[in-house]
PDB file of C-alpha atoms and ligand atoms in Angstrom:
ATOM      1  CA  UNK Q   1      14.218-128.555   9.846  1.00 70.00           C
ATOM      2  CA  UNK Q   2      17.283-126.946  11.713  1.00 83.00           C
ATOM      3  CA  UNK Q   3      17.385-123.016  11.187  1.00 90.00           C
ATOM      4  CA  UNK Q   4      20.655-121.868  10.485  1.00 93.00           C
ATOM      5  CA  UNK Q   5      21.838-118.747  12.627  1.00 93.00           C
ATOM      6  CA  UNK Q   6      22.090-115.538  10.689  1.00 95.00           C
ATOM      7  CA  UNK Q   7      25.832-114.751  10.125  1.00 97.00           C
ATOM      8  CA  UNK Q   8      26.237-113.638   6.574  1.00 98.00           C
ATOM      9  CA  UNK Q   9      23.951-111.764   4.530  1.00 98.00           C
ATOM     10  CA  UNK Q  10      23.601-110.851   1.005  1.00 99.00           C
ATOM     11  CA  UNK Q  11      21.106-108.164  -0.116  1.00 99.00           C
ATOM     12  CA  UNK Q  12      20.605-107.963  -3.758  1.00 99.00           C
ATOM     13  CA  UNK Q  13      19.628-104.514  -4.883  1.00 99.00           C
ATOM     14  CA  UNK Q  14      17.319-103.271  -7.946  1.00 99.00           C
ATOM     15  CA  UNK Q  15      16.639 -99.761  -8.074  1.00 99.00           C
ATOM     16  CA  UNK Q  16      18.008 -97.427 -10.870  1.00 98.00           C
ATOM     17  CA  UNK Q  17      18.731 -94.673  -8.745  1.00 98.00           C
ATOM     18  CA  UNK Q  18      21.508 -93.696  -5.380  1.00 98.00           C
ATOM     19  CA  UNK Q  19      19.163 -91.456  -4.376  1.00 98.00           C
ATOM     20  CA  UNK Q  20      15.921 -93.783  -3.737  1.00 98.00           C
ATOM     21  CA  UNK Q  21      14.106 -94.269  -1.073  1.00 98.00           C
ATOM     22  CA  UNK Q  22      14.472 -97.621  -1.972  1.00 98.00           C
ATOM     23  CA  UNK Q  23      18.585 -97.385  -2.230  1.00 98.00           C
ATOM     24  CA  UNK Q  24      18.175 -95.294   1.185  1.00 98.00           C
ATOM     25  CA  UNK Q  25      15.990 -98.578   2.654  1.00 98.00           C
ATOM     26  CA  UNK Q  26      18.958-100.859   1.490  1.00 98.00           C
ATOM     27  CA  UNK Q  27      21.685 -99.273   3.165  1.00 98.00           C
ATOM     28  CA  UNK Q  28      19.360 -98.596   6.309  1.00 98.00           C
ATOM     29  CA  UNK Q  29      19.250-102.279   6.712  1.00 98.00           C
ATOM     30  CA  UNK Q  30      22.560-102.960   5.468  1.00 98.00           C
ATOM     31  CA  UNK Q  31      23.290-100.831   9.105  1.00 98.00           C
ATOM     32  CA  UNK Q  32      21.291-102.085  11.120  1.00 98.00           C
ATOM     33  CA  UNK Q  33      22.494-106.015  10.039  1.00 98.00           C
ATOM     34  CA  UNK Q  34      26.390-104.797  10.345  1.00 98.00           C
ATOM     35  CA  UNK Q  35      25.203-102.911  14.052  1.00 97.00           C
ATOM     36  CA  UNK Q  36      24.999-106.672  15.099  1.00 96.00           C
ATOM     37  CA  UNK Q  37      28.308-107.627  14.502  1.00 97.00           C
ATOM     38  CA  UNK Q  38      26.706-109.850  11.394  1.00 98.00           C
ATOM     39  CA  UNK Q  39      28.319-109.230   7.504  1.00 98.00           C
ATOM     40  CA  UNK Q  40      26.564-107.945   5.171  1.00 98.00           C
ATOM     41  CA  UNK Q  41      27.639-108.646   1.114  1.00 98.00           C
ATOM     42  CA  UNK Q  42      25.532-105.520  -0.696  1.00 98.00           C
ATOM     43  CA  UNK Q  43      25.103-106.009  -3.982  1.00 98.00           C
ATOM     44  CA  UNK Q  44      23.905-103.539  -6.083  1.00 98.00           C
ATOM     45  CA  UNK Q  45      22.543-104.795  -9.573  1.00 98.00           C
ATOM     46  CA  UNK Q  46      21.740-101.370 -11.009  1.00 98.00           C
ATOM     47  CA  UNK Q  47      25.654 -99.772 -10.371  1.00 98.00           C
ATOM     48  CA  UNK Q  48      27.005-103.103 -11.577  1.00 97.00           C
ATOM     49  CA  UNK Q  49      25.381-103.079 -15.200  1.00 98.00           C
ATOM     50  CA  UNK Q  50      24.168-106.514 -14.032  1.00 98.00           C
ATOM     51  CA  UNK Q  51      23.609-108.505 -17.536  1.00 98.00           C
ATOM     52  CA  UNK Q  52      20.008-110.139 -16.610  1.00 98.00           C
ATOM     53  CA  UNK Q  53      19.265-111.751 -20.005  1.00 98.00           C
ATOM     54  CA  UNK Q  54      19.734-115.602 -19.931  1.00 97.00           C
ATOM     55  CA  UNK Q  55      20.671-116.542 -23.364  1.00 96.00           C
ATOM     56  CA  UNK Q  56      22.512-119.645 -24.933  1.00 97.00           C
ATOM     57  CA  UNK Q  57      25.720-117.344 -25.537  1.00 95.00           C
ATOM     58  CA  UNK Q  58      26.584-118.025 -21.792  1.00 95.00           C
ATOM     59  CA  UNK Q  59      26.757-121.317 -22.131  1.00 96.00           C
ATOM     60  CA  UNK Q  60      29.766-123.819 -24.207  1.00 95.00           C
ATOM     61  CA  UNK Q  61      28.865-125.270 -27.831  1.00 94.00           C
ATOM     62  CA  UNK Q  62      25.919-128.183 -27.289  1.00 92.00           C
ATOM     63  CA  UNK Q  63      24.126-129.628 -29.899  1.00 93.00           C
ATOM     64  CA  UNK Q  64      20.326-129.336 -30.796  1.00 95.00           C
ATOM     65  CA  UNK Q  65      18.170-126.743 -29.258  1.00 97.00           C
ATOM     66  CA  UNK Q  66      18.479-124.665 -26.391  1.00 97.00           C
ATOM     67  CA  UNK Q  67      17.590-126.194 -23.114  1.00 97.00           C
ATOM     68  CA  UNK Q  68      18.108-123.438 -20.460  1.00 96.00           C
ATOM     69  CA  UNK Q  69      18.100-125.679 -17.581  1.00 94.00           C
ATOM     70  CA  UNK Q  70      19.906-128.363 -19.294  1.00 95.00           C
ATOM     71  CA  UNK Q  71      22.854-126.097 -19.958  1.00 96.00           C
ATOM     72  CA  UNK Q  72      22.522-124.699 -16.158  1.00 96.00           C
ATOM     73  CA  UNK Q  73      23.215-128.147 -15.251  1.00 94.00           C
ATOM     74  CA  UNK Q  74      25.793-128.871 -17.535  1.00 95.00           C
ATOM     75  CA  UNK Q  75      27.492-125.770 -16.463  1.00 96.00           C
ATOM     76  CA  UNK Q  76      27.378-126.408 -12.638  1.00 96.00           C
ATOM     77  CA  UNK Q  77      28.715-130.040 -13.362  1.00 95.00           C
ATOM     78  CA  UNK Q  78      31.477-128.919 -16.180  1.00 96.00           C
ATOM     79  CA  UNK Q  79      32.575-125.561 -13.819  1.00 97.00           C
ATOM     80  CA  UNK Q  80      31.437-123.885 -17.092  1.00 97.00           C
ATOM     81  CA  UNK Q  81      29.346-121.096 -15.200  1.00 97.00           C
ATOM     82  CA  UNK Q  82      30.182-117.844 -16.403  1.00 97.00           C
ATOM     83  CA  UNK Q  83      32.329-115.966 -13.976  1.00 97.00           C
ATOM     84  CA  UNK Q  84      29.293-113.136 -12.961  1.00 98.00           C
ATOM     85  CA  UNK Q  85      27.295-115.813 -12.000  1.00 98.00           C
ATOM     86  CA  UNK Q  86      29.422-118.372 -10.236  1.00 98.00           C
ATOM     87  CA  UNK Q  87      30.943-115.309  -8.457  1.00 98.00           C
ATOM     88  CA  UNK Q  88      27.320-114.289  -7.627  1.00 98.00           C
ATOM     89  CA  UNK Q  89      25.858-117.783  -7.267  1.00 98.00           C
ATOM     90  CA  UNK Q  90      29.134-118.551  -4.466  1.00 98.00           C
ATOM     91  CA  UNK Q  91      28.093-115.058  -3.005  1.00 98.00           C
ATOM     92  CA  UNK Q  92      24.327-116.313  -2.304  1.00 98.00           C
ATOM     93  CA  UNK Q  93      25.331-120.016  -0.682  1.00 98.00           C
ATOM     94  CA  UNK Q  94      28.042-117.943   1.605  1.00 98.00           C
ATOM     95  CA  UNK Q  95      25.261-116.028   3.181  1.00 98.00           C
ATOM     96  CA  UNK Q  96      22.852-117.595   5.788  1.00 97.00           C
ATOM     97  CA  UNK Q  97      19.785-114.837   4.877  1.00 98.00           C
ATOM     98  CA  UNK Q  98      19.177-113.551   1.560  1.00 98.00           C
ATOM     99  CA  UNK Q  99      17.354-109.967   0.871  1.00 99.00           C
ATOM    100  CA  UNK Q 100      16.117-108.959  -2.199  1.00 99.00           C
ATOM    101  CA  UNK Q 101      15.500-105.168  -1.998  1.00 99.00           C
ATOM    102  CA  UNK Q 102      13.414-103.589  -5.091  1.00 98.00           C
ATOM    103  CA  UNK Q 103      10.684-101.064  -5.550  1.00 98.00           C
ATOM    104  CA  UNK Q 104       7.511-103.034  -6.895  1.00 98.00           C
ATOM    105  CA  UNK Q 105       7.092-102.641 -10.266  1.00 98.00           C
ATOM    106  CA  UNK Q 106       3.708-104.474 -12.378  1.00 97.00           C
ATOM    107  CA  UNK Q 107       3.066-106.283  -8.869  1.00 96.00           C
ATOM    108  CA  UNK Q 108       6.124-107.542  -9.085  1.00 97.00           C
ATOM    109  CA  UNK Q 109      10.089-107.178  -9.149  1.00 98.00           C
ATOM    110  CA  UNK Q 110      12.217-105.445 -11.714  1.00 98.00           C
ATOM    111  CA  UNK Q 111      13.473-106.982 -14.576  1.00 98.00           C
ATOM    112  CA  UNK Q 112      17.340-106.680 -13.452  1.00 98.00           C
ATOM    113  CA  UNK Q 113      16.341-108.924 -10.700  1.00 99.00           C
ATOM    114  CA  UNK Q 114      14.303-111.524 -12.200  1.00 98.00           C
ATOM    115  CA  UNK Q 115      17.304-112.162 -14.581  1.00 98.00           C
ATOM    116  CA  UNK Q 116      19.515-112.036 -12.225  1.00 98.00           C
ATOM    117  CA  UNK Q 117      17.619-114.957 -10.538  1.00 98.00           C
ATOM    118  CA  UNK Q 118      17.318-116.272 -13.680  1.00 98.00           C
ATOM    119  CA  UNK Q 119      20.669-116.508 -14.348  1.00 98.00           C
ATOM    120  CA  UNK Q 120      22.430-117.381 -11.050  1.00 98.00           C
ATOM    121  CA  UNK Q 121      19.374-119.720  -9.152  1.00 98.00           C
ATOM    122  CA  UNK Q 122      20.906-122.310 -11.609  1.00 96.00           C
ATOM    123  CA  UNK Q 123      19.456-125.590 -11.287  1.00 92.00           C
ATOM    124  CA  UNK Q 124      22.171-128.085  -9.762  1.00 92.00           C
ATOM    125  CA  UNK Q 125      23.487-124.944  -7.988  1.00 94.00           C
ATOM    126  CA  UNK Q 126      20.552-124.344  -5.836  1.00 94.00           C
ATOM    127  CA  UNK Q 127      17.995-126.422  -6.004  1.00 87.00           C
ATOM    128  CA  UNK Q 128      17.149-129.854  -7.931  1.00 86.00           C
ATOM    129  CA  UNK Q 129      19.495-133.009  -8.329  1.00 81.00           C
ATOM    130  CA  UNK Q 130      19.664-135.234  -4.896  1.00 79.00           C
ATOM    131  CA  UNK Q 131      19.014-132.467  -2.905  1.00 79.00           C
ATOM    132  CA  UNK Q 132      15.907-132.253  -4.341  1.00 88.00           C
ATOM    133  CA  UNK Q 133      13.427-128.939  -4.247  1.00 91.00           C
ATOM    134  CA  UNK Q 134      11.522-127.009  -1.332  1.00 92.00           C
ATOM    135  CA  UNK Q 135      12.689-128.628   1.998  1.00 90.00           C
ATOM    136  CA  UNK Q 136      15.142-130.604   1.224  1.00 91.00           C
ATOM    137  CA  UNK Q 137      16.794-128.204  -1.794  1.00 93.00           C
ATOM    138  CA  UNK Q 138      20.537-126.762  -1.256  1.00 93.00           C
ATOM    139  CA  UNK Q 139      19.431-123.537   0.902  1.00 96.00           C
ATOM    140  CA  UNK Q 140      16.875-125.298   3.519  1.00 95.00           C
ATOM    141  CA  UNK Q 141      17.500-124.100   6.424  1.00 95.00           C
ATOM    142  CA  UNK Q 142      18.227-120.673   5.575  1.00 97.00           C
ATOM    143  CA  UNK Q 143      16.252-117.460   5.536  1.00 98.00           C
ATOM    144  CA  UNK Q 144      15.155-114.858   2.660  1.00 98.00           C
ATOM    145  CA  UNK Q 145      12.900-111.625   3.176  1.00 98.00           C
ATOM    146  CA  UNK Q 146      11.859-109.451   0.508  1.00 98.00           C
ATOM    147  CA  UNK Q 147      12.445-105.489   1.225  1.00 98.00           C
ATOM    148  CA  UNK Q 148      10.180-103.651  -0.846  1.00 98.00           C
ATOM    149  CA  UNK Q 149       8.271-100.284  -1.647  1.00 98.00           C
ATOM    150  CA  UNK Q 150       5.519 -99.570  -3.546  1.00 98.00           C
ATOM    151  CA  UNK Q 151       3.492 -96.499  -4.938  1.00 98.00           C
ATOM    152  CA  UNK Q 152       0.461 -97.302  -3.913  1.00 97.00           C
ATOM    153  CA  UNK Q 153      -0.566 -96.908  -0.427  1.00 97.00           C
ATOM    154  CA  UNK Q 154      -1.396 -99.279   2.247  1.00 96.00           C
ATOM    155  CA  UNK Q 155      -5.342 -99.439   2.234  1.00 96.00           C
ATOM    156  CA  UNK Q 156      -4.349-100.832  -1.494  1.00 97.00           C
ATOM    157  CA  UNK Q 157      -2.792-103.620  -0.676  1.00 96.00           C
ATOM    158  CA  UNK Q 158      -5.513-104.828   1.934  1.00 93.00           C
ATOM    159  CA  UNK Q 159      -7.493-107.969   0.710  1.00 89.00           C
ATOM    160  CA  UNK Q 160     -10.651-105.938  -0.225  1.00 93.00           C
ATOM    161  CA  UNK Q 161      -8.122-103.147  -1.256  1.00 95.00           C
ATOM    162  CA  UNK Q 162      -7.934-101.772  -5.400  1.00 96.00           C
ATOM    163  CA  UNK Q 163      -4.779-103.784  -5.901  1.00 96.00           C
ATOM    164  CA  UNK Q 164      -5.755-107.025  -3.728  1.00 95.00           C
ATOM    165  CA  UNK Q 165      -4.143-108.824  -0.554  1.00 94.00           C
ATOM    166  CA  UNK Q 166      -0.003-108.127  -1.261  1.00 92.00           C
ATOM    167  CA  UNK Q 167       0.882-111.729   0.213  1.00 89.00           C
ATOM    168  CA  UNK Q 168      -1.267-113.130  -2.497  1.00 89.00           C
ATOM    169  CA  UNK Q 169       0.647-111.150  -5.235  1.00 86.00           C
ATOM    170  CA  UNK Q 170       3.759-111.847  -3.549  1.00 95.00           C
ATOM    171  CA  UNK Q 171       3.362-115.694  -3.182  1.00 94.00           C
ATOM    172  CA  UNK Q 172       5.160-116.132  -6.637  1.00 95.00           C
ATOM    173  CA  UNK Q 173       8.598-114.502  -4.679  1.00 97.00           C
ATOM    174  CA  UNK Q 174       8.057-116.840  -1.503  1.00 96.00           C
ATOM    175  CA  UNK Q 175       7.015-120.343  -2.787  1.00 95.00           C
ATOM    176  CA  UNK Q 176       7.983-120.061  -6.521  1.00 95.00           C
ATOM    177  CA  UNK Q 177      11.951-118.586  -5.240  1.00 97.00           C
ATOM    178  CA  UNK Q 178      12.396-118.672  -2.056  1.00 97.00           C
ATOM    179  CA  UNK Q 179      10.944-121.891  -0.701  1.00 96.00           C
ATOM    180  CA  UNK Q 180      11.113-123.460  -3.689  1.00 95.00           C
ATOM    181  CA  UNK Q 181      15.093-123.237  -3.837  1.00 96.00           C
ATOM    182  CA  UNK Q 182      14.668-124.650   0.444  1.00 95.00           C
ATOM    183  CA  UNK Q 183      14.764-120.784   2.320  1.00 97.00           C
ATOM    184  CA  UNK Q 184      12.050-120.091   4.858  1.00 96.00           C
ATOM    185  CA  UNK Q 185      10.397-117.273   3.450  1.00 97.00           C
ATOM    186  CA  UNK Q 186      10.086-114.557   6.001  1.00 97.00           C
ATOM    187  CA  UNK Q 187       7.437-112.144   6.585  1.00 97.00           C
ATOM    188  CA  UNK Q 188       8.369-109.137   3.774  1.00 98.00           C
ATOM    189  CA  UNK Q 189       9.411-105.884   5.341  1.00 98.00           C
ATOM    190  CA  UNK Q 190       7.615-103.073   3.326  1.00 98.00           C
ATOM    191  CA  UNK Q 191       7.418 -99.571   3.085  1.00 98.00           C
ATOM    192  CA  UNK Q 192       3.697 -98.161   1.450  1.00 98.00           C
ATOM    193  CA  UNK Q 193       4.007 -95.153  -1.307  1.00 98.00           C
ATOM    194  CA  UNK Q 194       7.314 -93.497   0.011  1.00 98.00           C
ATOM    195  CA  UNK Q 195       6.781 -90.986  -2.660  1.00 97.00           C
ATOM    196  CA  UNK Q 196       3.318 -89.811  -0.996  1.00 96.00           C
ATOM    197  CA  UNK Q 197       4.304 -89.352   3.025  1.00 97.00           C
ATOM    198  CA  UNK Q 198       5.440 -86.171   4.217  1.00 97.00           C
ATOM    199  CA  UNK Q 199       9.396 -86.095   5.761  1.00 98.00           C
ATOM    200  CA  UNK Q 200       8.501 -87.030   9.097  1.00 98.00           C
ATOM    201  CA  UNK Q 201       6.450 -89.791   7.877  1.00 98.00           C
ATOM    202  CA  UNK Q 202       9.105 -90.931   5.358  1.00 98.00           C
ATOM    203  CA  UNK Q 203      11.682 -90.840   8.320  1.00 98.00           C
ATOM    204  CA  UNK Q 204       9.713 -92.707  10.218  1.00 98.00           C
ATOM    205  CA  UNK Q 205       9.462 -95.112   7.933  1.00 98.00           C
ATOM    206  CA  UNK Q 206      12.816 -95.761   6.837  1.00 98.00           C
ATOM    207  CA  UNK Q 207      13.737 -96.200  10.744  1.00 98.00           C
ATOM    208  CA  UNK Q 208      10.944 -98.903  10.632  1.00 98.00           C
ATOM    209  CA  UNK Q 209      12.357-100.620   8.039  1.00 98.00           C
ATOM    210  CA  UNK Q 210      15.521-100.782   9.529  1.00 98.00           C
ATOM    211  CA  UNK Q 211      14.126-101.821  13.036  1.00 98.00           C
ATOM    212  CA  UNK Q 212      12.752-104.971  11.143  1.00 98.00           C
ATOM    213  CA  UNK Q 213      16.485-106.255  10.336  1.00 98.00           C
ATOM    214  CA  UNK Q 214      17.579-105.077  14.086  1.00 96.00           C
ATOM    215  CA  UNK Q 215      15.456-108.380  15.042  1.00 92.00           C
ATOM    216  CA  UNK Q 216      15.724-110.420  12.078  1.00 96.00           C
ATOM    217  CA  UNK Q 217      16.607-113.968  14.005  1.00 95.00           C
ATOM    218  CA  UNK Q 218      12.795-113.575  15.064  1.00 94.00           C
ATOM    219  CA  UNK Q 219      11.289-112.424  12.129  1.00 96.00           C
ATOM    220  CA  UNK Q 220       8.034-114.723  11.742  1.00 95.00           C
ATOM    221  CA  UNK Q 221       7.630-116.704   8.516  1.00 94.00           C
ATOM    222  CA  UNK Q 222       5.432-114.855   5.537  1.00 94.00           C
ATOM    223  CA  UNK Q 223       2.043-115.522   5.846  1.00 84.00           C
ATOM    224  CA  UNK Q 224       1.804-117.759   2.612  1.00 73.00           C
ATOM    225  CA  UNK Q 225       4.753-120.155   3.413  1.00 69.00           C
ATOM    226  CA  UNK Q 226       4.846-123.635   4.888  1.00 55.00           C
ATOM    227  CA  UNK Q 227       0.679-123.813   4.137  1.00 57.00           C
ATOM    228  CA  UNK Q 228       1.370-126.031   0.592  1.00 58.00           C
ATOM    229  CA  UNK Q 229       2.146-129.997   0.208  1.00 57.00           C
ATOM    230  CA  UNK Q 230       5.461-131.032  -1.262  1.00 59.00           C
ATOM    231  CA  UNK Q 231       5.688-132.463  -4.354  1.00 60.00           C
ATOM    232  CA  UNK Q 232       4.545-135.289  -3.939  1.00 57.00           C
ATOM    233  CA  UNK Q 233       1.377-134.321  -2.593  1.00 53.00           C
TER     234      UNK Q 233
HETATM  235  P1  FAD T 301      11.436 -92.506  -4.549  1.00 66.17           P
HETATM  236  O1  FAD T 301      10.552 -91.738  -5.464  1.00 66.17           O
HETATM  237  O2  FAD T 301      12.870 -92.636  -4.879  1.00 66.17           O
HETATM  238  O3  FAD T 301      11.416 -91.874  -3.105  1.00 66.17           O
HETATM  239  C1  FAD T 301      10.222 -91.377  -2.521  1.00 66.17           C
HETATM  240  C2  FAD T 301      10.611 -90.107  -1.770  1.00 66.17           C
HETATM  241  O4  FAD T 301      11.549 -90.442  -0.724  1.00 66.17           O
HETATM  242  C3  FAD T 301      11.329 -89.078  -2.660  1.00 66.17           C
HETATM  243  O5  FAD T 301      10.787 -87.801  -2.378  1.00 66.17           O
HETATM  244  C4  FAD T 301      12.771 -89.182  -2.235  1.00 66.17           C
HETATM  245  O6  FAD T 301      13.467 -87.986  -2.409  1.00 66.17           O
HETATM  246  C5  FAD T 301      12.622 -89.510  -0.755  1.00 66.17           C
HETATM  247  N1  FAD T 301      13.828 -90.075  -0.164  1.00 66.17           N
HETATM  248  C6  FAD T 301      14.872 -90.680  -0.792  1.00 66.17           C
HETATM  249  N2  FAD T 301      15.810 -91.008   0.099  1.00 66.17           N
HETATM  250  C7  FAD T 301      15.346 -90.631   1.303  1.00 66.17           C
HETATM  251  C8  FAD T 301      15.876 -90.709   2.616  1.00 66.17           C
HETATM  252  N3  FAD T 301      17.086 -91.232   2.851  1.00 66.17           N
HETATM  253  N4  FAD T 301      15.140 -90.231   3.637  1.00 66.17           N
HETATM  254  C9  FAD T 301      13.929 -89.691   3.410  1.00 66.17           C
HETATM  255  N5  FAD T 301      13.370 -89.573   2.178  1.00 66.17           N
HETATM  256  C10 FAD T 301      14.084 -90.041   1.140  1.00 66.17           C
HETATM  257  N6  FAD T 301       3.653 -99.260  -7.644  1.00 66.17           N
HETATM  258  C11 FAD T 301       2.716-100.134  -7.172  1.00 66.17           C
HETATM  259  O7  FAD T 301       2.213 -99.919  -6.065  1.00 66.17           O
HETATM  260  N7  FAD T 301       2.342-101.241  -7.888  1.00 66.17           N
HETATM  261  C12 FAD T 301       2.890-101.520  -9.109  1.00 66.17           C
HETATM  262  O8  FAD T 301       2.548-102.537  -9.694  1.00 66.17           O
HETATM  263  C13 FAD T 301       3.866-100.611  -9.630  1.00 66.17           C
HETATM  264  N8  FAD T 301       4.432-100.829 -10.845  1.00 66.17           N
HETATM  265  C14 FAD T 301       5.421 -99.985 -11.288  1.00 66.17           C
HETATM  266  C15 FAD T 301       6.036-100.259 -12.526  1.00 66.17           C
HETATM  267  C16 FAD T 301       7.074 -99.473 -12.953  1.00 66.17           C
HETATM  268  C17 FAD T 301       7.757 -99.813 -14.253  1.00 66.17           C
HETATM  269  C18 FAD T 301       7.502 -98.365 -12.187  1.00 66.17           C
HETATM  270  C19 FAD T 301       8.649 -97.487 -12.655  1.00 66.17           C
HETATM  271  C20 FAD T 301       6.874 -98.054 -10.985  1.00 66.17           C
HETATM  272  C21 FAD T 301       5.832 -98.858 -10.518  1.00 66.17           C
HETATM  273  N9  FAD T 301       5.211 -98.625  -9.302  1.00 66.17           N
HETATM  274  C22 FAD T 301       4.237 -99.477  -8.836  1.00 66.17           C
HETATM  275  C23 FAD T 301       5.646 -97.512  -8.425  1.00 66.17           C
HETATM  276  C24 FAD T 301       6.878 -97.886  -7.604  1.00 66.17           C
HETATM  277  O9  FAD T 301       6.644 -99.067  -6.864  1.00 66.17           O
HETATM  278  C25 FAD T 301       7.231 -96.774  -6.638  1.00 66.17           C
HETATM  279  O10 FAD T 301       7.455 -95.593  -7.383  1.00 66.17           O
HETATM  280  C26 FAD T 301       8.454 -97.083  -5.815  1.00 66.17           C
HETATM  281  O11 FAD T 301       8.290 -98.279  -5.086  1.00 66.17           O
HETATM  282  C27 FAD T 301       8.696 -95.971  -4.802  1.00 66.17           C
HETATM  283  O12 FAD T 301       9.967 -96.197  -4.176  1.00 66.17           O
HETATM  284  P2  FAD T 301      11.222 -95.364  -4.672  1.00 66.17           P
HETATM  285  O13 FAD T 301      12.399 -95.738  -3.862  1.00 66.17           O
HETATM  286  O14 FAD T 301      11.362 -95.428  -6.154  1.00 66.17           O
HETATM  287  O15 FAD T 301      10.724 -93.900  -4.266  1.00 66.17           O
END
């Protein structure tokens, strides 16, 4: 599989609040992508009002019961999308690295996000149909990271730690999204319990999380990708 160079990125944003250390972690690498001459598309789900619920009211009249995918495929075919997420779904297969940038929340991401993958990782728009799924899907090729906080601290997230190994918990975000839609999942950049470092420490650490996107053509792959058979076994 041919990697793509990194020339256009997207980061899709979930956190409820400007002030964040999350928000601050966004723009941070929103920098250090645009210091390298690269564009950067920053979307912010939170300050859009971003409507995450995928319901049949998005979709044209069809008869019997509702089939999300179905209609997703319909939709692509008919150019029936609704505008927010053919505007967002053309915004994701413009850029050559997607980041999805989101505090943790119930070991996972929150719900603003989900439905916004819900709504815009439409079947026949990313994945599925002759270009098939994982390797071969629409956005092989192409790279995804997660960028991510959490309240608990480090030591938690070891394998023996109180909330278990984080690239086990995170393993639903790189096969069951990224890889499965064709991106190489890279390894997640992460900041530990913001909310419990003192200033220098949190300085420190938004720098680092910047200095991961200053190098992101050699970012490694996550440690739970490329490990799993395809499909057919
Ligand atoms: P913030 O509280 O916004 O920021 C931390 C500190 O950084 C603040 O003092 C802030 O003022 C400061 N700061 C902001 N900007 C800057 C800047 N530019 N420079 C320096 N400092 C700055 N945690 C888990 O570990 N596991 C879970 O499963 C989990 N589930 C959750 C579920 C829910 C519904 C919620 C609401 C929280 C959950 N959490 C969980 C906690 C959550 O992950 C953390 O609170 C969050 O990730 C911390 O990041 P933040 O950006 O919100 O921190």
């Amino acid at each position: 599989m041919t990697t793509t160079p990194i020339s256009t990125v997207l980061i899709v944003h979930a956190h409820p609040e400007p002030t964040s250390f999350s928000t601050a972690q966004a723009h941070g690498a929103c920098r250090a992508l645009e210091a390298q001459g690269l564009h950067v598309d920053l979307l912010d789900l939170y300050a859009q009002a971003w409507q995450p619920v995928l319901d049949r009211h998005e979709f044209p009249a069809f008869d019997g019961p509702f089939k999300p995918q179905r209609e997703q495929w319909s939709a692509v075919r008919d150019g029936t999308l609704p505008d927010d997420v053919r505007s967002d779904l053309d915004r994701v297969l413009a850029a050559d690295l997607l980041v999805l940038s989101f505090p943790l929340w119930w070991f996972s991401m929150p719900a603003i996000l989900k439905g916004w993958l819900d709504r815009v990782f439409v079947m026949g728009g990313v994945a599925g149909g002759d270009a098939g799924l994982f390797e071969t899907a629409r956005l092989a090729g192409r790279r995804a990271v997660a960028l991510v906080t959490t309240g608990g601290p480090a030591a938690a997230f070891a394998p023996d730690g109180a909330f278990g190994d984080i690239d086990e918990f995170l393993f639903h975000i790189h096969r069951g999204v990224f890889e499965f839609v064709g991106y190489d999942a890279l390894t997640p950049v992460i900041t530990y319990g913001p909310a419990h470092l003192d200033d220098a420490a949190r300085a420190d650490a938004l720098r680092a999380a910047a200095d991961a996107f200053r190098d992101i053509e050699h970012r490694p792959s996550a440690a739970t990708s490329r490990t799993r058979r395809s499909l057919a076994g």
